[in-house]
PDB file of C-alpha atoms in Angstrom:
ATOM      1  CA  MET A  35     182.519 -11.259-118.128  1.00  0.00           C
ATOM      2  CA  ARG A  36     183.524 -14.779-117.162  1.00  0.00           C
ATOM      3  CA  LEU A  37     182.058 -14.313-113.667  1.00  0.00           C
ATOM      4  CA  LEU A  38     178.804 -13.017-115.149  1.00  0.00           C
ATOM      5  CA  SER A  39     178.590 -16.024-117.475  1.00  0.00           C
ATOM      6  CA  LEU A  40     179.144 -18.421-114.596  1.00  0.00           C
ATOM      7  CA  ALA A  41     176.490 -16.652-112.532  1.00  0.00           C
ATOM      8  CA  LEU A  42     173.970 -16.873-115.368  1.00  0.00           C
ATOM      9  CA  LEU A  43     174.780 -20.562-115.822  1.00  0.00           C
ATOM     10  CA  ALA A  44     174.186 -21.202-112.105  1.00  0.00           C
ATOM     11  CA  LEU A  45     170.883 -19.355-112.347  1.00  0.00           C
ATOM     12  CA  CYS A  46     169.825 -21.493-115.298  1.00  0.00           C
ATOM     13  CA  LEU A  47     170.759 -24.705-113.531  1.00  0.00           C
ATOM     14  CA  ALA A  48     168.801 -23.629-110.459  1.00  0.00           C
ATOM     15  CA  GLY A  49     165.751 -22.946-112.595  1.00  0.00           C
ATOM     16  CA  CYS A  50     166.003 -26.300-114.362  1.00  0.00           C
ATOM     17  CA  ALA A  51     166.236 -28.180-111.064  1.00  0.00           C
ATOM     18  CA  ALA A  52     163.316 -26.249-109.621  1.00  0.00           C
ATOM     19  CA  ALA A  53     161.160 -27.047-112.616  1.00  0.00           C
ATOM     20  CA  ARG A  54     161.034 -30.685-111.519  1.00  0.00           C
ATOM     21  CA  GLY A  55     158.855 -29.750-108.556  1.00  0.00           C
ATOM     22  CA  GLU A  56     155.174 -28.833-108.641  1.00  0.00           C
ATOM     23  CA  ARG A  57     154.211 -25.367-107.481  1.00  0.00           C
ATOM     24  CA  LEU A  58     152.638 -24.881-104.046  1.00  0.00           C
ATOM     25  CA  ALA A  59     150.579 -21.719-103.564  1.00  0.00           C
ATOM     26  CA  LEU A  60     151.053 -19.904-100.262  1.00  0.00           C
ATOM     27  CA  GLU A  61     148.846 -17.389 -98.491  1.00  0.00           C
ATOM     28  CA  PRO A  62     150.680 -14.575 -96.639  1.00  0.00           C
ATOM     29  CA  LEU A  63     149.350 -14.299 -93.087  1.00  0.00           C
ATOM     30  CA  ALA A  64     151.452 -11.889 -91.052  1.00  0.00           C
ATOM     31  CA  ASP A  65     154.552  -9.795 -90.608  1.00  0.00           C
ATOM     32  CA  PHE A  66     156.203 -10.814 -87.365  1.00  0.00           C
ATOM     33  CA  PRO A  67     157.182  -8.122 -84.847  1.00  0.00           C
ATOM     34  CA  SER A  68     160.788  -6.950 -84.904  1.00  0.00           C
ATOM     35  CA  LEU A  69     161.497  -9.082 -81.839  1.00  0.00           C
ATOM     36  CA  LEU A  70     160.857 -12.143 -84.036  1.00  0.00           C
ATOM     37  CA  SER A  71     162.493 -10.966 -87.252  1.00  0.00           C
ATOM     38  CA  GLU A  72     164.594 -14.118 -87.672  1.00  0.00           C
ATOM     39  CA  SER A  73     162.079 -16.899 -87.085  1.00  0.00           C
ATOM     40  CA  SER A  74     163.974 -20.114 -87.689  1.00  0.00           C
ATOM     41  CA  GLY A  75     161.582 -22.662 -86.188  1.00  0.00           C
ATOM     42  CA  LEU A  76     157.832 -23.178 -86.036  1.00  0.00           C
ATOM     43  CA  ALA A  77     155.602 -25.628 -84.151  1.00  0.00           C
ATOM     44  CA  ALA A  78     151.852 -26.035 -83.724  1.00  0.00           C
ATOM     45  CA  TRP A  79     150.858 -25.556 -80.080  1.00  0.00           C
ATOM     46  CA  ARG A  80     147.517 -25.206 -78.285  1.00  0.00           C
ATOM     47  CA  GLY A  81     145.602 -23.921 -81.296  1.00  0.00           C
ATOM     48  CA  GLY A  82     148.362 -21.515 -82.258  1.00  0.00           C
ATOM     49  CA  LEU A  83     152.087 -21.545 -82.960  1.00  0.00           C
ATOM     50  CA  LEU A  84     155.444 -21.423 -81.211  1.00  0.00           C
ATOM     51  CA  SER A  85     158.479 -19.768 -82.757  1.00  0.00           C
ATOM     52  CA  HIS A  86     161.955 -18.479 -81.907  1.00  0.00           C
ATOM     53  CA  ASN A  87     164.853 -16.575 -83.427  1.00  0.00           C
ATOM     54  CA  ASP A  88     168.184 -18.024 -84.392  1.00  0.00           C
ATOM     55  CA  SER A  89     171.633 -16.803 -83.307  1.00  0.00           C
ATOM     56  CA  GLY A  90     172.243 -13.227 -82.240  1.00  0.00           C
ATOM     57  CA  LYS A  91     168.837 -12.764 -80.612  1.00  0.00           C
ATOM     58  CA  PRO A  92     167.681 -13.157 -76.983  1.00  0.00           C
ATOM     59  CA  ALA A  93     166.846 -16.629 -75.681  1.00  0.00           C
ATOM     60  CA  THR A  94     163.082 -16.190 -75.965  1.00  0.00           C
ATOM     61  CA  LEU A  95     160.200 -18.426 -77.006  1.00  0.00           C
ATOM     62  CA  PHE A  96     157.182 -16.762 -78.622  1.00  0.00           C
ATOM     63  CA  ALA A  97     153.565 -17.925 -78.621  1.00  0.00           C
ATOM     64  CA  LEU A  98     151.527 -16.757 -81.621  1.00  0.00           C
ATOM     65  CA  SER A  99     147.961 -17.089 -82.759  1.00  0.00           C
ATOM     66  CA  ALA A 100     147.344 -19.139 -85.901  1.00  0.00           C
ATOM     67  CA  ALA A 101     147.094 -15.790 -87.704  1.00  0.00           C
ATOM     68  CA  GLY A 102     150.611 -14.884 -86.587  1.00  0.00           C
ATOM     69  CA  LYS A 103     149.722 -12.348 -83.903  1.00  0.00           C
ATOM     70  CA  SER A 104     151.980 -12.305 -80.863  1.00  0.00           C
ATOM     71  CA  VAL A 105     150.256 -13.691 -77.765  1.00  0.00           C
ATOM     72  CA  ARG A 106     153.071 -13.826 -75.229  1.00  0.00           C
ATOM     73  CA  SER A 107     156.711 -14.768 -74.762  1.00  0.00           C
ATOM     74  CA  TRP A 108     158.898 -16.518 -72.197  1.00  0.00           C
ATOM     75  CA  PRO A 109     162.620 -16.344 -71.466  1.00  0.00           C
ATOM     76  CA  VAL A 110     164.277 -19.700 -72.084  1.00  0.00           C
ATOM     77  CA  PRO A 111     166.683 -20.988 -69.402  1.00  0.00           C
ATOM     78  CA  ALA A 112     169.239 -22.055 -72.020  1.00  0.00           C
ATOM     79  CA  GLY A 113     171.565 -20.023 -74.194  1.00  0.00           C
ATOM     80  CA  ASN A 114     170.731 -19.273 -77.822  1.00  0.00           C
ATOM     81  CA  ARG A 115     173.993 -20.129 -79.526  1.00  0.00           C
ATOM     82  CA  ASP A 116     172.184 -20.951 -82.780  1.00  0.00           C
ATOM     83  CA  TRP A 117     168.641 -22.234 -82.364  1.00  0.00           C
ATOM     84  CA  GLU A 118     167.353 -23.665 -85.611  1.00  0.00           C
ATOM     85  CA  ASP A 119     164.139 -25.642 -85.068  1.00  0.00           C
ATOM     86  CA  ILE A 120     161.483 -26.596 -82.561  1.00  0.00           C
ATOM     87  CA  ALA A 121     159.314 -29.683 -82.023  1.00  0.00           C
ATOM     88  CA  VAL A 122     156.490 -30.411 -79.587  1.00  0.00           C
ATOM     89  CA  HIS A 123     155.340 -33.712 -78.099  1.00  0.00           C
ATOM     90  CA  GLY A 124     152.790 -33.669 -75.306  1.00  0.00           C
ATOM     91  CA  ASP A 125     154.029 -31.303 -72.606  1.00  0.00           C
ATOM     92  CA  ASP A 126     157.590 -31.361 -73.941  1.00  0.00           C
ATOM     93  CA  ILE A 127     159.006 -28.595 -76.121  1.00  0.00           C
ATOM     94  CA  TYR A 128     162.271 -29.414 -77.896  1.00  0.00           C
ATOM     95  CA  LEU A 129     164.609 -26.646 -79.075  1.00  0.00           C
ATOM     96  CA  ALA A 130     167.435 -27.581 -81.424  1.00  0.00           C
ATOM     97  CA  ASP A 131     170.574 -25.568 -80.707  1.00  0.00           C
ATOM     98  CA  THR A 132     172.253 -27.305 -83.620  1.00  0.00           C
ATOM     99  CA  GLY A 133     173.101 -24.534 -86.077  1.00  0.00           C
ATOM    100  CA  ASN A 134     176.699 -25.037 -87.166  1.00  0.00           C
ATOM    101  CA  ASN A 135     177.500 -22.939 -90.231  1.00  0.00           C
ATOM    102  CA  GLY A 136     181.197 -22.936 -89.471  1.00  0.00           C
ATOM    103  CA  GLY A 137     181.392 -26.648 -88.665  1.00  0.00           C
ATOM    104  CA  GLN A 138     183.400 -25.961 -85.496  1.00  0.00           C
ATOM    105  CA  ARG A 139     180.877 -26.412 -82.709  1.00  0.00           C
ATOM    106  CA  ARG A 140     181.344 -29.102 -80.064  1.00  0.00           C
ATOM    107  CA  ASP A 141     178.463 -27.948 -77.866  1.00  0.00           C
ATOM    108  CA  LEU A 142     175.481 -28.873 -80.066  1.00  0.00           C
ATOM    109  CA  ALA A 143     172.372 -29.851 -78.131  1.00  0.00           C
ATOM    110  CA  VAL A 144     168.615 -30.240 -78.104  1.00  0.00           C
ATOM    111  CA  TYR A 145     166.888 -28.754 -75.066  1.00  0.00           C
ATOM    112  CA  ARG A 146     163.777 -30.348 -73.571  1.00  0.00           C
ATOM    113  CA  LEU A 147     161.586 -27.704 -71.968  1.00  0.00           C
ATOM    114  CA  GLN A 148     158.269 -27.685 -70.142  1.00  0.00           C
ATOM    115  CA  LEU A 149     155.935 -24.863 -69.239  1.00  0.00           C
ATOM    116  CA  ALA A 150     155.088 -24.938 -65.526  1.00  0.00           C
ATOM    117  CA  ALA A 151     153.267 -22.217 -63.580  1.00  0.00           C
ATOM    118  CA  GLY A 152     153.774 -19.784 -66.437  1.00  0.00           C
ATOM    119  CA  THR A 153     157.528 -20.353 -66.580  1.00  0.00           C
ATOM    120  CA  LEU A 154     159.626 -22.342 -69.030  1.00  0.00           C
ATOM    121  CA  GLN A 155     161.808 -24.877 -67.261  1.00  0.00           C
ATOM    122  CA  LEU A 156     164.756 -26.783 -68.679  1.00  0.00           C
ATOM    123  CA  ARG A 157     164.158 -30.486 -68.049  1.00  0.00           C
ATOM    124  CA  GLN A 158     167.008 -32.003 -70.025  1.00  0.00           C
ATOM    125  CA  ARG A 159     169.927 -31.186 -72.297  1.00  0.00           C
ATOM    126  CA  LEU A 160     170.390 -33.776 -75.032  1.00  0.00           C
ATOM    127  CA  PRO A 161     173.931 -33.528 -76.465  1.00  0.00           C
ATOM    128  CA  VAL A 162     174.429 -33.853 -80.216  1.00  0.00           C
ATOM    129  CA  ALA A 163     177.642 -35.057 -81.870  1.00  0.00           C
ATOM    130  CA  TYR A 164     178.192 -36.735 -85.229  1.00  0.00           C
ATOM    131  CA  ALA A 165     180.184 -39.960 -85.404  1.00  0.00           C
ATOM    132  CA  GLU A 166     181.323 -39.174 -88.956  1.00  0.00           C
ATOM    133  CA  GLN A 167     182.742 -35.728 -88.212  1.00  0.00           C
ATOM    134  CA  GLY A 168     186.504 -35.647 -87.867  1.00  0.00           C
ATOM    135  CA  ASN A 169     187.379 -32.118 -88.969  1.00  0.00           C
ATOM    136  CA  PHE A 170     186.219 -29.291 -86.712  1.00  0.00           C
ATOM    137  CA  ARG A 171     188.063 -26.544 -88.593  1.00  0.00           C
ATOM    138  CA  PRO A 172     186.659 -26.636 -92.130  1.00  0.00           C
ATOM    139  CA  PRO A 173     186.175 -23.513 -94.243  1.00  0.00           C
ATOM    140  CA  ARG A 174     182.787 -21.938 -93.562  1.00  0.00           C
ATOM    141  CA  HIS A 175     179.959 -23.724 -95.404  1.00  0.00           C
ATOM    142  CA  GLN A 176     182.403 -26.366 -96.667  1.00  0.00           C
ATOM    143  CA  HIS A 177     181.152 -29.267 -94.563  1.00  0.00           C
ATOM    144  CA  ASN A 178     178.078 -31.426 -93.968  1.00  0.00           C
ATOM    145  CA  PHE A 179     177.490 -31.154 -90.205  1.00  0.00           C
ATOM    146  CA  ASP A 180     175.013 -28.312 -89.904  1.00  0.00           C
ATOM    147  CA  ALA A 181     171.494 -29.313 -88.778  1.00  0.00           C
ATOM    148  CA  GLU A 182     168.467 -27.027 -88.920  1.00  0.00           C
ATOM    149  CA  ALA A 183     165.525 -29.464 -88.989  1.00  0.00           C
ATOM    150  CA  LEU A 184     164.003 -31.328 -86.039  1.00  0.00           C
ATOM    151  CA  ALA A 185     160.862 -33.485 -85.819  1.00  0.00           C
ATOM    152  CA  TRP A 186     159.288 -35.831 -83.294  1.00  0.00           C
ATOM    153  CA  VAL A 187     158.703 -39.150 -85.076  1.00  0.00           C
ATOM    154  CA  ASP A 188     157.190 -42.114 -83.236  1.00  0.00           C
ATOM    155  CA  GLY A 189     159.080 -41.703 -79.973  1.00  0.00           C
ATOM    156  CA  GLU A 190     162.320 -40.401 -81.476  1.00  0.00           C
ATOM    157  CA  LEU A 191     163.750 -37.018 -82.321  1.00  0.00           C
ATOM    158  CA  TRP A 192     164.756 -36.901 -85.962  1.00  0.00           C
ATOM    159  CA  LEU A 193     167.497 -34.442 -86.825  1.00  0.00           C
ATOM    160  CA  LEU A 194     168.067 -33.724 -90.513  1.00  0.00           C
ATOM    161  CA  THR A 195     171.208 -32.006 -91.687  1.00  0.00           C
ATOM    162  CA  LYS A 196     171.874 -29.128 -94.029  1.00  0.00           C
ATOM    163  CA  ARG A 197     174.656 -30.595 -96.155  1.00  0.00           C
ATOM    164  CA  TRP A 198     176.463 -27.635 -97.680  1.00  0.00           C
ATOM    165  CA  LEU A 199     178.662 -29.670-100.006  1.00  0.00           C
ATOM    166  CA  ASP A 200     176.002 -31.586-101.953  1.00  0.00           C
ATOM    167  CA  GLU A 201     172.568 -30.251-100.845  1.00  0.00           C
ATOM    168  CA  ASP A 202     171.553 -33.712 -99.638  1.00  0.00           C
ATOM    169  CA  SER A 203     170.236 -34.246 -96.111  1.00  0.00           C
ATOM    170  CA  ALA A 204     171.381 -36.891 -93.636  1.00  0.00           C
ATOM    171  CA  LEU A 205     168.965 -38.303 -91.076  1.00  0.00           C
ATOM    172  CA  TYR A 206     170.117 -38.806 -87.492  1.00  0.00           C
ATOM    173  CA  LYS A 207     167.936 -40.238 -84.728  1.00  0.00           C
ATOM    174  CA  LEU A 208     168.227 -38.925 -81.205  1.00  0.00           C
ATOM    175  CA  PRO A 209     166.629 -41.058 -78.473  1.00  0.00           C
ATOM    176  CA  ALA A 210     164.183 -39.001 -76.434  1.00  0.00           C
ATOM    177  CA  GLU A 211     165.976 -40.005 -73.230  1.00  0.00           C
ATOM    178  CA  GLY A 212     169.277 -38.777 -74.659  1.00  0.00           C
ATOM    179  CA  GLY A 213     172.711 -40.336 -74.421  1.00  0.00           C
ATOM    180  CA  LYS A 214     176.376 -39.459 -74.789  1.00  0.00           C
ATOM    181  CA  ALA A 215     177.185 -41.649 -77.786  1.00  0.00           C
ATOM    182  CA  PRO A 216     177.796 -39.808 -81.078  1.00  0.00           C
ATOM    183  CA  LEU A 217     174.924 -40.032 -83.537  1.00  0.00           C
ATOM    184  CA  ILE A 218     175.313 -42.263 -86.588  1.00  0.00           C
ATOM    185  CA  GLU A 219     173.835 -41.361 -89.951  1.00  0.00           C
ATOM    186  CA  GLN A 220     170.724 -43.476 -90.557  1.00  0.00           C
ATOM    187  CA  GLN A 221     169.726 -42.445 -94.063  1.00  0.00           C
ATOM    188  CA  ARG A 222     170.720 -40.040 -96.839  1.00  0.00           C
ATOM    189  CA  LEU A 223     168.107 -38.113 -98.826  1.00  0.00           C
ATOM    190  CA  ALA A 224     168.788 -36.486-102.194  1.00  0.00           C
ATOM    191  CA  THR A 225     166.792 -33.351-101.398  1.00  0.00           C
ATOM    192  CA  ALA A 226     168.561 -31.008-103.859  1.00  0.00           C
ATOM    193  CA  MET A 227     168.171 -28.137-101.385  1.00  0.00           C
ATOM    194  CA  LEU A 228     169.553 -26.854 -98.101  1.00  0.00           C
ATOM    195  CA  VAL A 229     167.179 -28.341 -95.519  1.00  0.00           C
ATOM    196  CA  THR A 230     166.080 -25.794 -92.913  1.00  0.00           C
ATOM    197  CA  GLY A 231     162.978 -27.194 -91.204  1.00  0.00           C
ATOM    198  CA  ALA A 232     160.947 -30.342 -90.577  1.00  0.00           C
ATOM    199  CA  ASP A 233     157.703 -31.648 -89.145  1.00  0.00           C
ATOM    200  CA  TYR A 234     155.965 -35.012 -89.018  1.00  0.00           C
ATOM    201  CA  ASP A 235     152.290 -35.897 -89.347  1.00  0.00           C
ATOM    202  CA  ALA A 236     151.663 -39.119 -87.444  1.00  0.00           C
ATOM    203  CA  ALA A 237     148.168 -39.570 -88.894  1.00  0.00           C
ATOM    204  CA  SER A 238     149.389 -39.846 -92.485  1.00  0.00           C
ATOM    205  CA  GLN A 239     152.939 -40.954 -91.564  1.00  0.00           C
ATOM    206  CA  THR A 240     154.381 -38.102 -93.596  1.00  0.00           C
ATOM    207  CA  LEU A 241     157.663 -36.266 -93.083  1.00  0.00           C
ATOM    208  CA  LEU A 242     157.669 -32.627 -94.198  1.00  0.00           C
ATOM    209  CA  LEU A 243     161.009 -31.058 -95.139  1.00  0.00           C
ATOM    210  CA  LEU A 244     161.519 -27.377 -95.926  1.00  0.00           C
ATOM    211  CA  GLY A 245     164.509 -25.776 -97.596  1.00  0.00           C
ATOM    212  CA  TYR A 246     165.867 -23.522-100.283  1.00  0.00           C
ATOM    213  CA  SER A 247     168.410 -23.486-103.067  1.00  0.00           C
ATOM    214  CA  ARG A 248     171.975 -22.530-102.314  1.00  0.00           C
ATOM    215  CA  HIS A 249     172.057 -20.244-105.374  1.00  0.00           C
ATOM    216  CA  TRP A 250     172.063 -16.723-103.924  1.00  0.00           C
ATOM    217  CA  LEU A 251     171.042 -15.138-107.241  1.00  0.00           C
ATOM    218  CA  ASP A 252     167.704 -16.947-107.224  1.00  0.00           C
ATOM    219  CA  ARG A 253     166.851 -18.335-103.791  1.00  0.00           C
ATOM    220  CA  ARG A 254     163.848 -20.534-104.471  1.00  0.00           C
ATOM    221  CA  ALA A 255     162.202 -22.431-101.635  1.00  0.00           C
ATOM    222  CA  PHE A 256     160.947 -26.013-101.695  1.00  0.00           C
ATOM    223  CA  LEU A 257     158.887 -28.517 -99.738  1.00  0.00           C
ATOM    224  CA  TRP A 258     159.367 -32.290 -99.745  1.00  0.00           C
ATOM    225  CA  LEU A 259     156.687 -34.689 -98.525  1.00  0.00           C
ATOM    226  CA  TYR A 260     157.944 -38.205 -97.759  1.00  0.00           C
ATOM    227  CA  PRO A 261     156.054 -41.281 -96.546  1.00  0.00           C
ATOM    228  CA  VAL A 262     157.619 -42.883 -93.466  1.00  0.00           C
ATOM    229  CA  ARG A 263     157.349 -46.631 -92.953  1.00  0.00           C
ATOM    230  CA  ASP A 264     158.934 -48.693 -90.171  1.00  0.00           C
ATOM    231  CA  GLY A 265     161.262 -45.907 -89.151  1.00  0.00           C
ATOM    232  CA  ARG A 266     162.562 -45.202 -92.649  1.00  0.00           C
ATOM    233  CA  VAL A 267     161.859 -42.467 -95.163  1.00  0.00           C
ATOM    234  CA  GLU A 268     160.408 -43.870 -98.395  1.00  0.00           C
ATOM    235  CA  GLU A 269     162.503 -41.591-100.567  1.00  0.00           C
ATOM    236  CA  ALA A 270     161.343 -42.979-103.912  1.00  0.00           C
ATOM    237  CA  GLN A 271     157.763 -42.019-103.048  1.00  0.00           C
ATOM    238  CA  GLY A 272     158.623 -38.458-102.080  1.00  0.00           C
ATOM    239  CA  ARG A 273     156.889 -35.510-103.680  1.00  0.00           C
ATOM    240  CA  ARG A 274     158.590 -32.157-104.163  1.00  0.00           C
ATOM    241  CA  TRP A 275     156.939 -28.753-104.397  1.00  0.00           C
ATOM    242  CA  GLN A 276     158.383 -25.363-105.278  1.00  0.00           C
ATOM    243  CA  LEU A 277     156.870 -22.683-103.054  1.00  0.00           C
ATOM    244  CA  SER A 278     155.121 -19.761-104.729  1.00  0.00           C
ATOM    245  CA  GLU A 279     157.247 -17.450-102.569  1.00  0.00           C
ATOM    246  CA  GLY A 280     161.026 -17.423-102.458  1.00  0.00           C
ATOM    247  CA  GLY A 281     163.522 -16.411 -99.819  1.00  0.00           C
ATOM    248  CA  GLN A 282     165.005 -17.810 -96.638  1.00  0.00           C
ATOM    249  CA  PHE A 283     162.226 -20.089 -95.418  1.00  0.00           C
ATOM    250  CA  GLU A 284     163.241 -21.692 -92.128  1.00  0.00           C
ATOM    251  CA  GLY A 285     160.214 -22.834 -90.110  1.00  0.00           C
ATOM    252  CA  ILE A 286     157.506 -25.366 -90.934  1.00  0.00           C
ATOM    253  CA  THR A 287     154.690 -27.045 -89.041  1.00  0.00           C
ATOM    254  CA  LEU A 288     151.406 -28.757 -89.736  1.00  0.00           C
ATOM    255  CA  GLY A 289     148.703 -26.657 -88.109  1.00  0.00           C
ATOM    256  CA  GLU A 290     145.794 -28.088 -86.180  1.00  0.00           C
ATOM    257  CA  ASP A 291     143.578 -27.078 -89.126  1.00  0.00           C
ATOM    258  CA  GLY A 292     145.442 -29.468 -91.442  1.00  0.00           C
ATOM    259  CA  PHE A 293     147.222 -26.725 -93.406  1.00  0.00           C
ATOM    260  CA  ILE A 294     150.985 -26.222 -93.572  1.00  0.00           C
ATOM    261  CA  TYR A 295     152.414 -23.119 -91.887  1.00  0.00           C
ATOM    262  CA  LEU A 296     155.814 -21.741 -92.877  1.00  0.00           C
ATOM    263  CA  SER A 297     157.983 -18.903 -91.593  1.00  0.00           C
ATOM    264  CA  ARG A 298     160.543 -16.846 -93.488  1.00  0.00           C
ATOM    265  CA  GLU A 299     163.378 -14.714 -92.186  1.00  0.00           C
ATOM    266  CA  GLY A 300     163.804 -11.110 -93.276  1.00  0.00           C
ATOM    267  CA  GLY A 301     161.504  -8.230 -94.155  1.00  0.00           C
ATOM    268  CA  GLY A 302     158.011  -8.397 -95.607  1.00  0.00           C
ATOM    269  CA  SER A 303     155.630 -11.232 -94.850  1.00  0.00           C
ATOM    270  CA  ASN A 304     157.107 -13.733 -92.409  1.00  0.00           C
ATOM    271  CA  LEU A 305     154.272 -16.221 -91.882  1.00  0.00           C
ATOM    272  CA  PHE A 306     152.541 -18.157 -94.654  1.00  0.00           C
ATOM    273  CA  ARG A 307     149.977 -20.939 -94.929  1.00  0.00           C
ATOM    274  CA  SER A 308     149.520 -23.406 -97.766  1.00  0.00           C
ATOM    275  CA  ARG A 309     146.338 -22.804 -99.759  1.00  0.00           C
ATOM    276  CA  GLN A 310     145.738 -26.557 -99.839  1.00  0.00           C
ATOM    277  CA  PRO A 311     145.584 -28.838 -96.795  1.00  0.00           C
ATOM    278  CA  LEU A 312     148.201 -31.542 -96.395  1.00  0.00           C
ATOM    279  CA  ALA A 313     145.606 -34.208 -97.223  1.00  0.00           C
ATOM    280  CA  GLU A 314     145.460 -32.904-100.807  1.00  0.00           C
ATOM    281  CA  LEU A 315     149.245 -32.894-101.176  1.00  0.00           C
ATOM    282  CA  LEU A 316     150.183 -36.342 -99.936  1.00  0.00           C
ATOM    283  CA  PRO A 317     152.719 -38.162-102.101  1.00  0.00           C
ATOM    284  CA  THR A 318     150.808 -41.446-102.403  1.00  0.00           C
ATOM    285  CA  ALA A 319     149.361 -40.530-105.793  1.00  0.00           C
ATOM    286  CA  ALA A 320     152.458 -38.804-107.123  1.00  0.00           C
ATOM    287  CA  PRO A 321     155.248 -40.237-109.291  1.00  0.00           C
ATOM    288  CA  ALA A 322     158.716 -40.371-107.799  1.00  0.00           C
ATOM    289  CA  GLN A 323     160.851 -37.282-108.417  1.00  0.00           C
ATOM    290  CA  PRO A 324     164.079 -37.849-110.379  1.00  0.00           C
ATOM    291  CA  ARG A 325     167.396 -37.393-108.664  1.00  0.00           C
ATOM    292  CA  ARG A 326     169.687 -34.608-109.768  1.00  0.00           C
TER     293      ARG A 326
END
């Protein structure tokens, strides 16, 4: 009885926190093929989309139409230990092998790939290590050094963490040319969710963050939109939305049509599009969201 009461209390608290965000209507677009059942990253690319699975699946990159139909796939010349997000800049495709649920990994990296003569080629391996991490043997999900969100922002790769202990997100900046020095936390965001995906719109200088609640009884999904100015996230001007669909949303990208595309792991619909374009959702006219 005590466990049931605690579970109901957690459910109530999750609902109260979610109520602070406005509701964002999504349009289901497609069910991904079984080969892409665990889409954990999404990027706009050549009028369509790129996506990939996370750990436990082959090292494969998938090209999709904007409607979510499979176009083709390529083997990736880098192992899929735990791919979590993807970003595109020009001819470069960046894959974040930075999933770290157990907090024990010392081989985190972002891979820079290019498509040449119909083949994906590995151009560079950018190592990822956190200056603040001292314990590499924490209990599973009892640490703050898991990262599942990657975005290209004004010449830098921004990596945003999934902080299991407090549901905040820490921002780390990875120089595009790489380097061996451990990354230092640049900013902390009170996201009140487990951050699982990111994208950046240079035209509006807006950072998009996707995530969901840690409460397994009621896994609601959320979107944050933050203005970015002079290399910093304007957290006080952020705007939070609760998605009209719940579940394990992992991939997000701004499509070439100006709408937001999102992918979800698991059965049922996997690809969604916002019913409003980003231009109608920008946080400039919204009041700041209260912290938890």
